[in-house]
Short mmCIF file of C-alpha atoms and ligand atoms in Angstrom, two decimals:
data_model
loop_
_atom_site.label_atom_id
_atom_site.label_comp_id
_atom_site.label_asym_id
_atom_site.label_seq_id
_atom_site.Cartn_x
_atom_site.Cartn_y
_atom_site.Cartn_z
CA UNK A 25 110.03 103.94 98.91
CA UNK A 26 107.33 104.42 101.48
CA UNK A 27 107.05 102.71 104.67
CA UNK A 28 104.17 101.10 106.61
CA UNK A 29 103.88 100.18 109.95
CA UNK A 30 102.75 96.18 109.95
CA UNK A 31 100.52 96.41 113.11
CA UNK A 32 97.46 97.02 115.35
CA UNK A 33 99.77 98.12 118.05
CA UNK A 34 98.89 102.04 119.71
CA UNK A 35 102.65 102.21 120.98
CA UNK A 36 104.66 100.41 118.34
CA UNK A 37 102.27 103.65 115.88
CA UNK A 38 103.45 106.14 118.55
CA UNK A 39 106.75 105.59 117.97
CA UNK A 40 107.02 105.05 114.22
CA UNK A 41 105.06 107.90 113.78
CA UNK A 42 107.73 110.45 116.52
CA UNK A 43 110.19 108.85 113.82
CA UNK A 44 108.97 110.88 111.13
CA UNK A 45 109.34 108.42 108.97
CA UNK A 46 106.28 106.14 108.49
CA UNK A 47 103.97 106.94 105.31
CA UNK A 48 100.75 104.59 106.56
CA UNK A 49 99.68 101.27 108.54
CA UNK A 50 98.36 98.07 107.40
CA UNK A 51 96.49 95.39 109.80
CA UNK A 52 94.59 92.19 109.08
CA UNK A 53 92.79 90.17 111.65
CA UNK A 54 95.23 88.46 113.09
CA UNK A 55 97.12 91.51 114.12
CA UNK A 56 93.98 92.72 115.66
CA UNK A 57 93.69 89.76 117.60
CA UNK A 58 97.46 89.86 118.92
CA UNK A 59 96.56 93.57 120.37
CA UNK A 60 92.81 91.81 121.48
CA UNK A 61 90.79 94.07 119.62
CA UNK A 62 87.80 92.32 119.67
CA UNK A 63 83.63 93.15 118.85
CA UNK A 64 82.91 95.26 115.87
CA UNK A 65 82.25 99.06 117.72
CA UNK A 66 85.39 98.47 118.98
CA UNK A 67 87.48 97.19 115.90
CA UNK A 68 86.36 99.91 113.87
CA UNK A 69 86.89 102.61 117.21
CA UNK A 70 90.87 101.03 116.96
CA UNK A 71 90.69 102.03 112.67
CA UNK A 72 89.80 105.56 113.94
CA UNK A 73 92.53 105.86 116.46
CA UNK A 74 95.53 104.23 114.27
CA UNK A 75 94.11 107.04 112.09
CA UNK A 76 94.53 110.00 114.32
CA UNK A 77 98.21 108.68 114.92
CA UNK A 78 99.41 108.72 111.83
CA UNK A 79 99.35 110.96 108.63
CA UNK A 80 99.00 108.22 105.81
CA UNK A 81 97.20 105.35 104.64
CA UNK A 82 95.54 102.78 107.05
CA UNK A 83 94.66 99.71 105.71
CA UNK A 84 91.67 97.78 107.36
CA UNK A 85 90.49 94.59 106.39
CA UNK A 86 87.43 92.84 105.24
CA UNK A 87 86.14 89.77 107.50
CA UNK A 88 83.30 88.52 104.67
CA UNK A 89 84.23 86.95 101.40
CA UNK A 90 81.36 86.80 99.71
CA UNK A 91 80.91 90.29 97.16
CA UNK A 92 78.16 91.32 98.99
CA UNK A 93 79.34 91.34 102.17
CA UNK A 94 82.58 92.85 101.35
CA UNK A 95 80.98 95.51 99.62
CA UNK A 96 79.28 96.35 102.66
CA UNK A 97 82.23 95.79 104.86
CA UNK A 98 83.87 97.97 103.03
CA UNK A 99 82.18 100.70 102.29
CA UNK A 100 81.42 100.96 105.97
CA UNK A 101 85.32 100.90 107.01
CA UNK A 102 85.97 103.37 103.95
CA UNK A 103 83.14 106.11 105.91
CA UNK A 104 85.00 105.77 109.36
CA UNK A 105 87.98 108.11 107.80
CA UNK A 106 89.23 109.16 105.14
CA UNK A 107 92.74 107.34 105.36
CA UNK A 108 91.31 104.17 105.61
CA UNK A 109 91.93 102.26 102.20
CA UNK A 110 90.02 98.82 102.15
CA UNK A 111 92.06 95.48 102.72
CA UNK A 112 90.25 92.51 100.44
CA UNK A 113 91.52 89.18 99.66
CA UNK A 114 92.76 88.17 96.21
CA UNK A 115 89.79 85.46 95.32
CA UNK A 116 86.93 85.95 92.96
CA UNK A 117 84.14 88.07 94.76
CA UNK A 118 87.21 90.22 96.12
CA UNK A 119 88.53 90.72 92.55
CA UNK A 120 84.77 91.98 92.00
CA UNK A 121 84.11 93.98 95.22
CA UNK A 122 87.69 95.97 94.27
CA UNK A 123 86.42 96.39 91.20
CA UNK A 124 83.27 98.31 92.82
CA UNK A 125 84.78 99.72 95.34
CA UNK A 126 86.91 101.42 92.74
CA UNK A 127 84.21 102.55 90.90
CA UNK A 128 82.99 104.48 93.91
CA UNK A 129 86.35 106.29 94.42
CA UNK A 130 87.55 103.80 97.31
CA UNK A 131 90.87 102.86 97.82
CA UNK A 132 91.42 99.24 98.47
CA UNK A 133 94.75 97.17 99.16
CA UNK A 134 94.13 93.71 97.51
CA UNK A 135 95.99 91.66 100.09
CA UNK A 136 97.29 87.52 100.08
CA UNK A 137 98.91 87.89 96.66
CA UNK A 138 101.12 85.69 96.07
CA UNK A 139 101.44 84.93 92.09
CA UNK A 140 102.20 87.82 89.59
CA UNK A 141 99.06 86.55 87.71
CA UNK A 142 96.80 87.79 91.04
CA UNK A 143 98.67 90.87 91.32
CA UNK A 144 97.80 91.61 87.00
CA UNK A 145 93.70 90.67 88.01
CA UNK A 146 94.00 93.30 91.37
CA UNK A 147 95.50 95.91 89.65
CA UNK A 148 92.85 95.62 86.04
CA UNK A 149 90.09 95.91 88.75
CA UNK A 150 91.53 98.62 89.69
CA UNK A 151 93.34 98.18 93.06
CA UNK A 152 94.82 101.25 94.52
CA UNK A 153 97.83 98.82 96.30
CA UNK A 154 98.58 95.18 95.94
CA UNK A 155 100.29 92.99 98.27
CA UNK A 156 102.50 90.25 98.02
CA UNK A 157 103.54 88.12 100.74
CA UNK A 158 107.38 88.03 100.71
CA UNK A 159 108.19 86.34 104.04
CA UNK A 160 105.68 83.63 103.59
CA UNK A 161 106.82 83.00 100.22
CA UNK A 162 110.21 82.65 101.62
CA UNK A 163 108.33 80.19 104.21
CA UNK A 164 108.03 77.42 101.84
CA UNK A 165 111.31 78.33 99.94
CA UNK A 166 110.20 80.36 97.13
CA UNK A 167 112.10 83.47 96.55
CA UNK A 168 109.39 86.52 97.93
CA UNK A 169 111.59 89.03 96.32
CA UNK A 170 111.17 87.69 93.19
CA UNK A 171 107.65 88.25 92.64
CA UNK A 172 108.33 91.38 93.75
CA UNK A 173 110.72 92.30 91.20
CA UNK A 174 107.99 90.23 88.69
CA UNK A 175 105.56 92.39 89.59
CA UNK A 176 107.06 96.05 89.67
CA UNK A 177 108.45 94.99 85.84
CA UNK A 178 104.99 93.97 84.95
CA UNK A 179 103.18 96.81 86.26
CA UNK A 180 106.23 99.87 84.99
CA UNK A 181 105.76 97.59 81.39
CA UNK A 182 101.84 97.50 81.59
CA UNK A 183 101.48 101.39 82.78
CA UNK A 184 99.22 100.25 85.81
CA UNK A 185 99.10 102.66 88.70
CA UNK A 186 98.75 100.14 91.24
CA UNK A 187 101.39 100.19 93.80
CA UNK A 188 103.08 97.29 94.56
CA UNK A 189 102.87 97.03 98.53
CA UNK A 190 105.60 94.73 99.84
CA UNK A 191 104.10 92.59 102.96
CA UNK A 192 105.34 89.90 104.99
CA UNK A 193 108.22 91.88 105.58
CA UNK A 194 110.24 90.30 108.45
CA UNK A 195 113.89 91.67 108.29
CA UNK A 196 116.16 94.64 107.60
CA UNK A 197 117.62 92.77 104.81
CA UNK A 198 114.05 92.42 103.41
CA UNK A 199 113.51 96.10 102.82
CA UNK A 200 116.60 96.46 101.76
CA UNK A 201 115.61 94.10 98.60
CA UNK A 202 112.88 95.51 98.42
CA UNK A 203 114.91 99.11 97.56
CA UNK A 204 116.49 96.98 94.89
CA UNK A 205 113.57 95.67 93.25
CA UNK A 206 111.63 99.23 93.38
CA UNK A 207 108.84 98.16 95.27
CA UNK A 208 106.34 101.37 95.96
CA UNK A 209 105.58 100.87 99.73
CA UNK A 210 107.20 97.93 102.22
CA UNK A 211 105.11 97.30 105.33
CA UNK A 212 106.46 95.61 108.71
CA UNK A 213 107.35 95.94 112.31
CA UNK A 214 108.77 98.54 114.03
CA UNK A 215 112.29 96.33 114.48
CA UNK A 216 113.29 95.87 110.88
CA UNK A 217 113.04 99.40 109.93
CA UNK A 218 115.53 100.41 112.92
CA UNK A 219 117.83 98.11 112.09
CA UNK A 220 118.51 100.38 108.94
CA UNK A 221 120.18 102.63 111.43
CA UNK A 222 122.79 100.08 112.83
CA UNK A 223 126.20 100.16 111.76
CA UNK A 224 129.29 99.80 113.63
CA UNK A 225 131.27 102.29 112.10
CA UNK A 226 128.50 105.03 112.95
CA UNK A 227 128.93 103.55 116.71
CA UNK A 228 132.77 103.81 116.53
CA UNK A 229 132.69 106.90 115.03
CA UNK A 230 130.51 108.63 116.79
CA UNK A 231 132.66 107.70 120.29
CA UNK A 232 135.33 108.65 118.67
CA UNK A 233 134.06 112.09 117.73
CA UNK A 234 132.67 112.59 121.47
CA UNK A 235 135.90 111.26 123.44
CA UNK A 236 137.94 113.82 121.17
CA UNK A 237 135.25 116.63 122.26
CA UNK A 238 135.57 115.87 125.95
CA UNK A 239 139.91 115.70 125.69
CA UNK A 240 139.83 119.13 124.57
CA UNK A 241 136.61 120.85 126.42
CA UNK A 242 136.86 118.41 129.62
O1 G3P B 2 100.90 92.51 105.78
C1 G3P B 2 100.80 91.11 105.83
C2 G3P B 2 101.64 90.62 106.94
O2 G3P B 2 101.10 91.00 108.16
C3 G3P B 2 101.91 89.19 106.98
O3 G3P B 2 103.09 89.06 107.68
O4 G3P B 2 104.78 87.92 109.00
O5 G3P B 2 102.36 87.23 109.18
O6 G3P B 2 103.69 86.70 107.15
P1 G3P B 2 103.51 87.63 108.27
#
């Protein structure tokens, strides 16, 4: 499973990236407004630098929702560099402008799904990544995971190479399901993906290993 770094942030990049272990970045407009990335030259300027950090896919999102204007939103994000896929919203124009973009050989992420039936319409307009909203799911106490699990089944059944892009990914625990249920890519912060490294018996162990080094070689 592939991991993506849920932010706009430079350092939180930075370090995911020194990792070694982060395959791509998505944003949407409200993470660019936490990191106040504001004005058009210099949203698109940020695109370019989460793009010289790291090695995979950088997702960038549309701001119009009418098919025109996201066709020329994202066309123009998909020219800044070549590991930018295009972020559009699962409504009716979007479902068309992915279906475009597509046709022009431009990657798009089809993003605020959150029904297996909008996932089936992303990926037959030919959506390089879809993504369903686990946490918020979760929210309003449906099960996220499940539509994930919906999904994958539908689209291994099907023989659709879309890739189902887990988002709204808020714990440790999350990704962890996500493993389970064979999603292709999970995207979130920094935090969650650490805590795959904490377990007390690799703290305990690894004291013990050291304190039995230092009896012996002082
Ligand atoms: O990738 C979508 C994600 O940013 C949404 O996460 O935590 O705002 O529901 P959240």
């Amino acid at each position: 499973m592939k991991f993506f770094l849920d932010t706009a942030n430079l350092d939180q990049i930075r370090e995911a990236q020194s990792l070694g272990v982060i395959d791509g970045v998505t944003t949407n407009p409200s993470l660019m407004a936490k990191e106040g990335i504001k004005g058009e030259a210099s949203i698109l300027k940020h695109y370019i630098d989460i793009c010289n950090i790291v090695d995979g896919d950088v997702s960038a999102e549309v701001i119009s929702t009418d098919y025109e204007g996201m066709i020329r939103e994202g066309e123009k994000l998909a020219a800044l560099h070549p590991q930018i896929v295009v972020k559009i919203p699962v409504i009716k124009d979007g479902i068309k402008a992915i279906k475009y973009l597509s046709s022009k050989g431009i990657r798009t992420n089809c993003t605020l799904v959150f029904t297996a039936g909008q996932a089936l319409l992303a990926a037959k307009a030919g959506a390089t990544y879809v993504s369903p909203f686990v946490g918020r799911l979760d929210d309003i106490s449906h099960d996220g995971m499940e539509l994930i699990g919906q999904i994958v089944d539908m689209f291994n059944y099907y023989e659709m190479g879309t890739q189902v892009l887990a988002a709204s990914i808020r714990s440790t625990l999350h990704i962890i399901k996500c493993i389970e249920m064979g999603a292709d890519v999970a995207t979130c912060p920094l935090e969650p993906i650490l805590g795959l490294l904490k377990h007390p018996l690799t703290d305990s162990g690894l004291k013990k290993f050291l304190e039995d080094y230092h009896k012996v070689n002082g």
